[in-house]
């Protein structure tokens, strides 16, 4: 029975990492769709989102079954409870990718982002994917080193987000209010994607070491 329980814990971690990978692929695809005004790619992200939701529900149910049947304590309890929290963050990451895709659909056949900020969004997409993949690795391998090494990428995302805000507030902005709103919302979607990845990595640190990530605070 104990071996089966351990196998279930390993399977739980693997399933959560897999869903994180799906959310990361969704954001990668949504970014390509955004920059190319690619309606087919955008609609694929939207339609495949239900797979992420279904997988999240299944994994969450598995985690609750582990809680009820085995009543874990100490490190195992941390693992199961934080796994449930991680599922929520991953689900939100998938939702944010879907939001990016929806902006593409709404503005099609026009490109939703003006040329002068396209480079910023290409970089935000790159950073988001790098964070997502690092988070997937941290989840799968309980890799504290990877989990604690993502701060620089998160800082880069924050800087890109701040730069976008400066751009749309500049008097030289000539693309109108609707475009400014789109750019502002899109920047927020990428920034929040990164925030959720960071929260998951902080929980990996807590799972393995039993102590909060240094300077850990829950964002408002």
mmCIF file of C-alpha atoms in Angstrom, residues 33-34 37-44 46 98-110 112:
data_model
loop_
_atom_site.group_PDB
_atom_site.id
_atom_site.type_symbol
_atom_site.label_atom_id
_atom_site.label_comp_id
_atom_site.label_asym_id
_atom_site.label_seq_id
_atom_site.Cartn_x
_atom_site.Cartn_y
_atom_site.Cartn_z
ATOM 1 C CA UNK A 33 -0.943 34.015 -33.487
ATOM 2 C CA UNK A 34 -0.858 37.510 -31.995
ATOM 3 C CA UNK A 37 -2.693 37.819 -36.920
ATOM 4 C CA UNK A 38 -3.045 34.074 -37.453
ATOM 5 C CA UNK A 39 -6.705 33.223 -36.953
ATOM 6 C CA UNK A 40 -6.189 29.458 -37.223
ATOM 7 C CA UNK A 41 -3.566 29.387 -34.465
ATOM 8 C CA UNK A 42 -5.622 31.659 -32.233
ATOM 9 C CA UNK A 43 -8.724 29.540 -32.588
ATOM 10 C CA UNK A 44 -6.676 26.421 -31.851
ATOM 11 C CA UNK A 46 -9.141 28.728 -27.640
ATOM 12 C CA UNK A 98 -6.658 32.024 -24.213
ATOM 13 C CA UNK A 99 -7.162 35.730 -23.507
ATOM 14 C CA UNK A 100 -4.206 36.561 -25.776
ATOM 15 C CA UNK A 101 -5.718 34.401 -28.506
ATOM 16 C CA UNK A 102 -9.100 36.088 -28.136
ATOM 17 C CA UNK A 103 -7.557 39.515 -28.744
ATOM 18 C CA UNK A 104 -6.075 38.143 -31.961
ATOM 19 C CA UNK A 105 -9.475 36.826 -33.056
ATOM 20 C CA UNK A 106 -11.230 40.065 -32.183
ATOM 21 C CA UNK A 107 -8.800 42.215 -34.191
ATOM 22 C CA UNK A 108 -8.415 39.857 -37.149
ATOM 23 C CA UNK A 109 -7.521 40.417 -39.967
ATOM 24 C CA UNK A 110 -5.525 43.305 -38.481
ATOM 25 C CA UNK A 112 -3.606 43.482 -32.753
#
